[in-house]
């Protein structure tokens, strides 16, 4: 049997193939289940025990060599033989899934664009702030109950370092650095110690606006916000200003827009009032100007602040603000075409 194996080995060493199909035929002839080498393994069972070791080794060697040789013959042809190329160059390319902007970024960009048309620039401030910029400079005295409305997460006590509860802190940062005229908006993330629900979250986003100059009036505030509302929600949109209170503005107001769903007729979204609240605003309190070293006798100004989630919910009729933070592709994909 050893002779047979030897003869077969030299036969296989001399094999040639002119195509990969021919190489495949050789594989079948020698290496398939019914091939010559397999039949030798059957024969091996009849070899006397004393010869088993030598024959077994020779047989395994034959099989390994045959596999290598025939594989090499195949590869030679596969490289040159285009009909057997593994990559099909005529196939259409693999599509590259394109991402989209998050709806809050879409709306933030729209807000920035609208105010940019009125000459407002963009500035940003830190999310981790001190008490001065979030509260004290904005005319919230230490024991004032207005602080309770904006409970937050404290990083350090005495001196107080905390996560800002509103972007109004950026007003202070900008006024401390620059003298009027100041005309800017400040988008950013804010934090409050609130239970998470369909309508409230401990993280959300705001855009703050500030305009300080000589002779800025409440009429300028109203007209600026009317322009914004019409650009954002459509030309037919109406606004209404209701008196309100914020420590850093005097007078202060809350602004409603005519309901984006029913147009003012009354529906569940506006609770049958025809109006929905979208922002707080007012004339910057002289105390705030003085805290930031701006002469309140010479300059006046207005400020406003709105929640980006709120604007997005109204614009796209989203029922639950938690959707903004869950990263569910099925939700986010719906905003791909909104630019
Ligand atoms: N900072 C206020 C809040 O988070 C919103 C606000 C109200 C901002 C009136 C303003 C403003 O600039 O003038 O509730």
Coordinates of C-alpha atoms and ligand atoms in Angstrom, one line a residue:
X1 CA 0.0 0.0 0.0
X2 CA 2.9 2.3 0.7
X3 CA 3.9 2.0 -3.0
X4 CA 0.5 2.9 -4.1
X5 CA 0.6 6.0 -2.0
X6 CA 4.0 7.0 -3.3
X7 CA 2.9 6.6 -6.9
X8 CA -0.2 8.6 -6.2
X9 CA 1.8 11.4 -4.6
X10 CA 4.1 11.8 -7.6
X11 CA 1.0 11.7 -9.9
X12 CA -0.6 14.5 -7.9
X13 CA 2.6 16.5 -7.8
X14 CA 2.6 16.5 -11.6
X15 CA -1.0 17.7 -11.9
X16 CA -1.9 20.6 -14.2
X17 CA -5.2 22.4 -14.8
X18 CA -6.0 25.0 -17.4
X19 CA -9.0 26.5 -15.7
X20 CA -10.5 26.6 -12.2
X21 CA -13.3 24.3 -13.4
X22 CA -10.6 21.7 -14.3
X23 CA -9.0 22.1 -10.9
X24 CA -12.4 21.5 -9.4
X25 CA -12.7 18.3 -11.4
X26 CA -9.3 17.2 -10.0
X27 CA -10.5 17.9 -6.5
X28 CA -13.5 15.7 -7.1
X29 CA -11.4 13.0 -8.6
X30 CA -8.9 12.8 -5.7
X31 CA -10.5 14.4 -2.6
X32 CA -14.2 14.1 -2.7
X33 CA -16.0 11.5 -0.6
X34 CA -15.9 9.0 -3.4
X35 CA -12.5 10.1 -4.7
X36 CA -9.3 8.1 -4.9
X37 CA -7.8 9.2 -1.6
X38 CA -11.0 8.5 0.3
X39 CA -11.0 5.0 -1.1
X40 CA -7.4 4.5 0.2
X41 CA -8.7 5.4 3.6
X42 CA -11.3 2.6 3.3
X43 CA -8.5 0.3 2.3
X44 CA -6.5 1.4 5.3
X45 CA -8.9 -0.5 7.5
X46 CA -7.5 -3.8 6.1
X47 CA -3.8 -2.9 6.7
X48 CA -2.2 -5.3 9.3
X49 CA -1.7 -3.5 12.7
X50 CA 2.1 -3.6 12.5
X51 CA 2.0 -1.4 9.3
X52 CA -0.8 0.9 10.4
X53 CA 1.4 3.6 11.8
X54 CA 3.6 4.0 8.7
X55 CA 0.7 3.7 6.3
X56 CA -1.4 6.1 8.3
X57 CA 1.2 8.8 8.3
X58 CA 1.9 8.4 4.6
X59 CA -1.8 8.5 3.8
X60 CA -2.3 11.7 5.9
X61 CA 0.6 13.3 4.2
X62 CA -0.8 12.4 0.8
X63 CA -4.1 13.9 1.6
X64 CA -2.6 17.2 3.0
X65 CA -0.3 17.6 0.0
X66 CA -3.1 16.8 -2.5
X67 CA -5.3 19.5 -0.8
X68 CA -2.6 22.1 -1.0
X69 CA -1.7 21.4 -4.6
X70 CA -5.2 21.3 -5.9
X71 CA -6.1 24.5 -3.9
X72 CA -3.1 26.2 -5.5
X73 CA -4.2 25.2 -9.0
X74 CA -7.6 26.6 -8.3
X75 CA -6.3 29.9 -7.0
X76 CA -4.0 30.4 -9.9
X77 CA -7.0 30.3 -12.2
X78 CA -9.4 32.2 -10.0
X79 CA -7.1 35.2 -10.1
X80 CA -6.9 35.4 -13.9
X81 CA -10.3 34.0 -14.7
X82 CA -12.7 36.9 -14.5
X83 CA -15.8 34.7 -14.7
X84 CA -14.8 33.3 -11.3
X85 CA -13.9 36.6 -9.7
X86 CA -15.3 36.7 -6.1
X87 CA -16.0 40.5 -6.3
X88 CA -18.6 41.3 -8.9
X89 CA -17.7 44.8 -10.1
X90 CA -21.0 45.2 -11.9
X91 CA -23.0 45.1 -8.6
X92 CA -24.6 48.3 -7.5
X93 CA -22.6 49.9 -4.6
X94 CA -23.6 49.3 -1.0
X95 CA -25.8 52.1 0.2
X96 CA -24.5 54.3 3.0
X97 CA -27.2 55.0 5.5
X98 CA -27.4 58.7 6.0
X99 CA -28.2 60.1 9.5
X100 CA -30.4 63.1 10.2
X101 CA -30.4 66.0 12.6
X102 CA -32.1 65.6 16.0
X103 CA -35.4 67.4 15.9
X104 CA -34.2 69.7 18.7
X105 CA -31.2 70.7 16.6
X106 CA -33.5 71.3 13.6
X107 CA -35.6 73.7 15.6
X108 CA -32.7 75.3 17.3
X109 CA -31.2 76.1 13.9
X110 CA -34.5 77.5 12.7
X111 CA -34.6 79.8 15.7
X112 CA -31.0 80.9 15.2
X113 CA -31.7 81.6 11.5
X114 CA -34.8 83.7 12.2
X115 CA -33.1 85.9 14.8
X116 CA -30.0 86.1 12.6
X117 CA -32.2 87.9 10.0
X118 CA -32.8 90.6 12.7
X119 CA -29.1 91.0 13.4
X120 CA -28.9 88.8 16.5
X121 CA -25.6 87.0 16.9
X122 CA -25.1 83.7 18.8
X123 CA -23.2 83.2 22.1
X124 CA -22.9 80.4 24.5
X125 CA -22.1 80.0 28.2
X126 CA -21.2 77.2 30.6
X127 CA -23.7 74.5 31.8
X128 CA -22.0 74.3 35.2
X129 CA -22.4 77.8 36.7
X130 CA -22.1 79.7 40.0
X131 CA -24.9 81.2 42.0
X132 CA -24.0 84.7 40.8
X133 CA -24.7 84.1 37.1
X134 CA -27.8 81.9 37.5
X135 CA -29.5 83.7 40.3
X136 CA -27.9 86.6 42.2
X137 CA -26.9 88.9 39.3
X138 CA -30.4 88.2 37.8
X139 CA -32.0 89.9 40.8
X140 CA -33.0 86.7 42.7
X141 CA -32.2 87.6 46.3
X142 CA -30.9 84.6 48.4
X143 CA -34.2 83.9 50.1
X144 CA -36.5 84.8 47.3
X145 CA -39.3 82.2 46.6
X146 CA -38.6 82.5 42.8
X147 CA -35.6 80.3 43.4
X148 CA -37.9 77.5 44.5
X149 CA -39.3 77.3 41.0
X150 CA -35.9 76.5 39.7
X151 CA -34.5 73.8 42.0
X152 CA -31.4 72.2 40.4
X153 CA -28.5 69.9 41.0
X154 CA -25.7 71.3 43.1
X155 CA -22.1 70.3 42.5
X156 CA -20.8 72.3 45.5
X157 CA -22.3 74.3 48.4
X158 CA -20.7 77.5 49.7
X159 CA -19.7 78.7 47.3
X160 CA -22.6 77.4 45.3
X161 CA -21.7 75.7 42.0
X162 CA -24.7 74.2 40.2
X163 CA -26.1 73.1 36.9
X164 CA -27.8 76.2 35.3
X165 CA -31.6 76.2 35.4
X166 CA -31.9 78.6 32.5
X167 CA -29.9 80.2 29.7
X168 CA -30.5 83.6 31.4
X169 CA -27.1 83.1 33.0
X170 CA -25.5 83.8 29.6
X171 CA -27.1 87.3 29.6
X172 CA -25.0 88.1 32.7
X173 CA -21.8 86.6 31.1
X174 CA -22.3 88.6 27.9
X175 CA -23.1 91.9 29.7
X176 CA -20.2 91.5 32.0
X177 CA -17.9 91.2 29.0
X178 CA -19.4 93.6 26.5
X179 CA -20.9 97.1 26.6
X180 CA -24.0 97.9 24.5
X181 CA -25.1 97.6 21.8
X182 CA -25.7 93.9 22.5
X183 CA -28.0 91.9 20.3
X184 CA -27.6 88.2 20.7
X185 CA -29.3 84.9 21.4
X186 CA -28.0 82.1 23.6
X187 CA -29.0 78.5 22.9
X188 CA -28.1 75.8 25.3
X189 CA -28.9 72.9 27.6
X190 CA -30.4 73.6 31.1
X191 CA -31.2 71.4 34.1
X192 CA -33.9 71.3 36.8
X193 CA -34.7 68.9 39.6
X194 CA -38.0 67.8 38.2
X195 CA -39.7 64.4 38.0
X196 CA -39.6 63.1 34.4
X197 CA -43.0 62.9 32.7
X198 CA -44.5 63.4 29.3
X199 CA -44.4 67.2 29.9
X200 CA -41.3 67.8 32.1
X201 CA -37.7 66.6 32.1
X202 CA -34.7 67.3 34.3
X203 CA -32.7 68.2 31.1
X204 CA -34.0 70.4 28.4
X205 CA -33.0 73.2 26.1
X206 CA -33.6 76.9 25.9
X207 CA -32.9 79.9 23.6
X208 CA -32.4 83.2 25.4
X209 CA -32.5 86.5 23.7
X210 CA -31.0 89.9 24.7
X211 CA -31.1 93.3 23.1
X212 CA -29.5 96.2 25.0
X213 CA -29.2 99.7 23.4
X214 CA -30.3 103.3 24.0
X215 CA -34.0 103.7 23.7
X216 CA -35.0 100.0 23.3
X217 CA -38.7 99.9 24.1
X218 CA -41.4 97.3 24.9
X219 CA -42.7 97.9 21.4
X220 CA -39.4 96.7 20.0
X221 CA -39.8 93.5 22.1
X222 CA -43.3 92.9 20.9
X223 CA -42.5 93.4 17.2
X224 CA -39.4 91.2 17.4
X225 CA -41.4 88.4 19.0
X226 CA -44.3 88.8 16.5
X227 CA -41.8 88.5 13.7
X228 CA -40.3 85.4 15.3
X229 CA -43.8 83.8 15.8
X230 CA -44.9 84.3 12.2
X231 CA -41.6 83.1 10.8
X232 CA -41.6 80.0 13.0
X233 CA -45.3 79.0 12.9
X234 CA -46.7 80.7 9.8
X235 CA -47.8 84.1 8.7
X236 CA -51.3 83.8 10.2
X237 CA -49.9 83.3 13.7
X238 CA -51.1 85.8 16.3
X239 CA -49.4 86.6 19.6
X240 CA -50.7 87.7 23.0
X241 CA -48.6 89.1 25.9
X242 CA -49.9 88.4 29.4
X243 CA -48.4 90.2 32.4
X244 CA -46.2 87.9 34.5
X245 CA -43.3 88.0 36.9
X246 CA -39.6 87.3 36.5
X247 CA -37.0 88.8 38.9
X248 CA -34.8 89.9 36.1
X249 CA -37.3 91.8 33.9
X250 CA -39.7 94.6 34.7
X251 CA -42.3 94.7 33.3
X252 CA -42.4 90.9 32.5
X253 CA -44.8 89.0 30.3
X254 CA -45.6 85.6 29.1
X255 CA -46.2 85.2 25.4
X256 CA -48.9 83.0 23.9
X257 CA -49.4 82.2 20.2
X258 CA -52.6 81.4 18.5
X259 CA -53.0 77.6 18.7
X260 CA -51.0 75.9 15.9
X261 CA -53.4 73.0 15.8
X262 CA -56.8 74.6 15.6
X263 CA -55.8 78.2 14.6
X264 CA -57.6 79.6 17.7
X265 CA -60.9 77.8 17.4
X266 CA -60.3 75.7 20.5
X267 CA -59.0 72.1 20.8
X268 CA -57.4 69.8 23.3
X269 CA -53.9 71.1 22.6
X270 CA -54.9 74.7 23.7
X271 CA -57.3 73.4 26.2
X272 CA -60.1 75.2 24.3
X273 CA -58.5 78.6 24.9
X274 CA -57.2 79.1 21.4
X275 CA -53.8 80.1 22.8
X276 CA -50.6 78.3 23.8
X277 CA -47.8 79.7 25.9
X278 CA -44.3 79.7 24.3
X279 CA -42.0 82.0 26.1
X280 CA -41.2 84.5 28.9
X281 CA -40.0 88.0 28.2
X282 CA -39.7 91.5 29.5
X283 CA -37.7 94.7 29.8
X284 CA -34.3 94.0 31.5
X285 CA -34.5 95.1 35.1
X286 CA -32.2 98.1 35.8
X287 CA -30.8 96.1 38.8
X288 CA -29.6 93.5 36.4
X289 CA -27.9 96.1 34.1
X290 CA -26.2 97.6 37.1
X291 CA -25.0 94.2 38.4
X292 CA -23.3 93.8 35.0
X293 CA -21.8 97.3 35.0
X294 CA -24.1 98.7 32.4
X295 CA -25.4 102.2 32.9
X296 CA -29.1 101.7 33.4
X297 CA -29.7 105.5 33.0
X298 CA -28.3 105.4 29.5
X299 CA -29.4 101.9 28.3
X300 CA -32.6 99.9 28.2
X301 CA -33.2 96.5 26.8
X302 CA -35.4 93.5 26.5
X303 CA -34.9 89.8 27.1
X304 CA -36.8 86.6 26.3
X305 CA -36.4 82.9 26.9
X306 CA -38.1 80.0 25.3
X307 CA -37.9 76.2 25.6
X308 CA -36.8 74.5 22.5
X309 CA -38.7 71.3 23.4
X310 CA -41.9 73.3 23.8
X311 CA -41.5 75.0 20.3
X312 CA -40.7 71.6 18.8
X313 CA -43.7 69.9 20.4
X314 CA -46.0 72.6 19.1
X315 CA -44.4 72.6 15.6
X316 CA -44.4 68.9 15.1
X317 CA -47.3 67.9 17.5
X318 CA -45.3 65.6 19.6
X319 CA -47.2 64.1 22.5
X320 CA -44.3 63.2 24.9
X321 CA -41.1 65.1 25.4
X322 CA -39.3 61.9 26.7
X323 CA -39.1 60.9 23.0
X324 CA -36.4 63.6 22.5
X325 CA -34.0 61.8 24.9
X326 CA -34.6 58.1 24.2
X327 CA -32.7 57.9 20.9
X328 CA -35.3 55.7 19.3
X329 CA -34.4 55.7 15.6
X330 CA -38.1 55.2 14.6
X331 CA -38.9 58.6 16.2
X332 CA -35.8 60.4 15.0
X333 CA -36.0 59.2 11.4
X334 CA -39.2 61.1 10.9
X335 CA -37.3 64.4 11.0
X336 CA -34.8 63.5 8.3
X337 CA -36.4 65.7 5.7
X338 CA -36.9 68.6 8.1
X339 CA -33.9 71.0 7.7
Ligands
LIG1 N1 -35.4 82.2 32.4 C1 -36.8 82.0 32.4 C2 -37.2 80.5 32.7 O1 -36.4 79.7 32.5 C3 -37.4 82.4 31.0 C4 -37.3 83.8 30.7 C5 -38.3 84.7 31.1 C6 -36.2 84.4 30.1 C7 -38.2 86.0 30.9 C8 -36.1 85.7 29.9 C9 -37.1 86.5 30.3 O2 -35.0 86.3 29.3 O3 -37.1 87.9 30.0 O4 -38.3 80.3 33.1

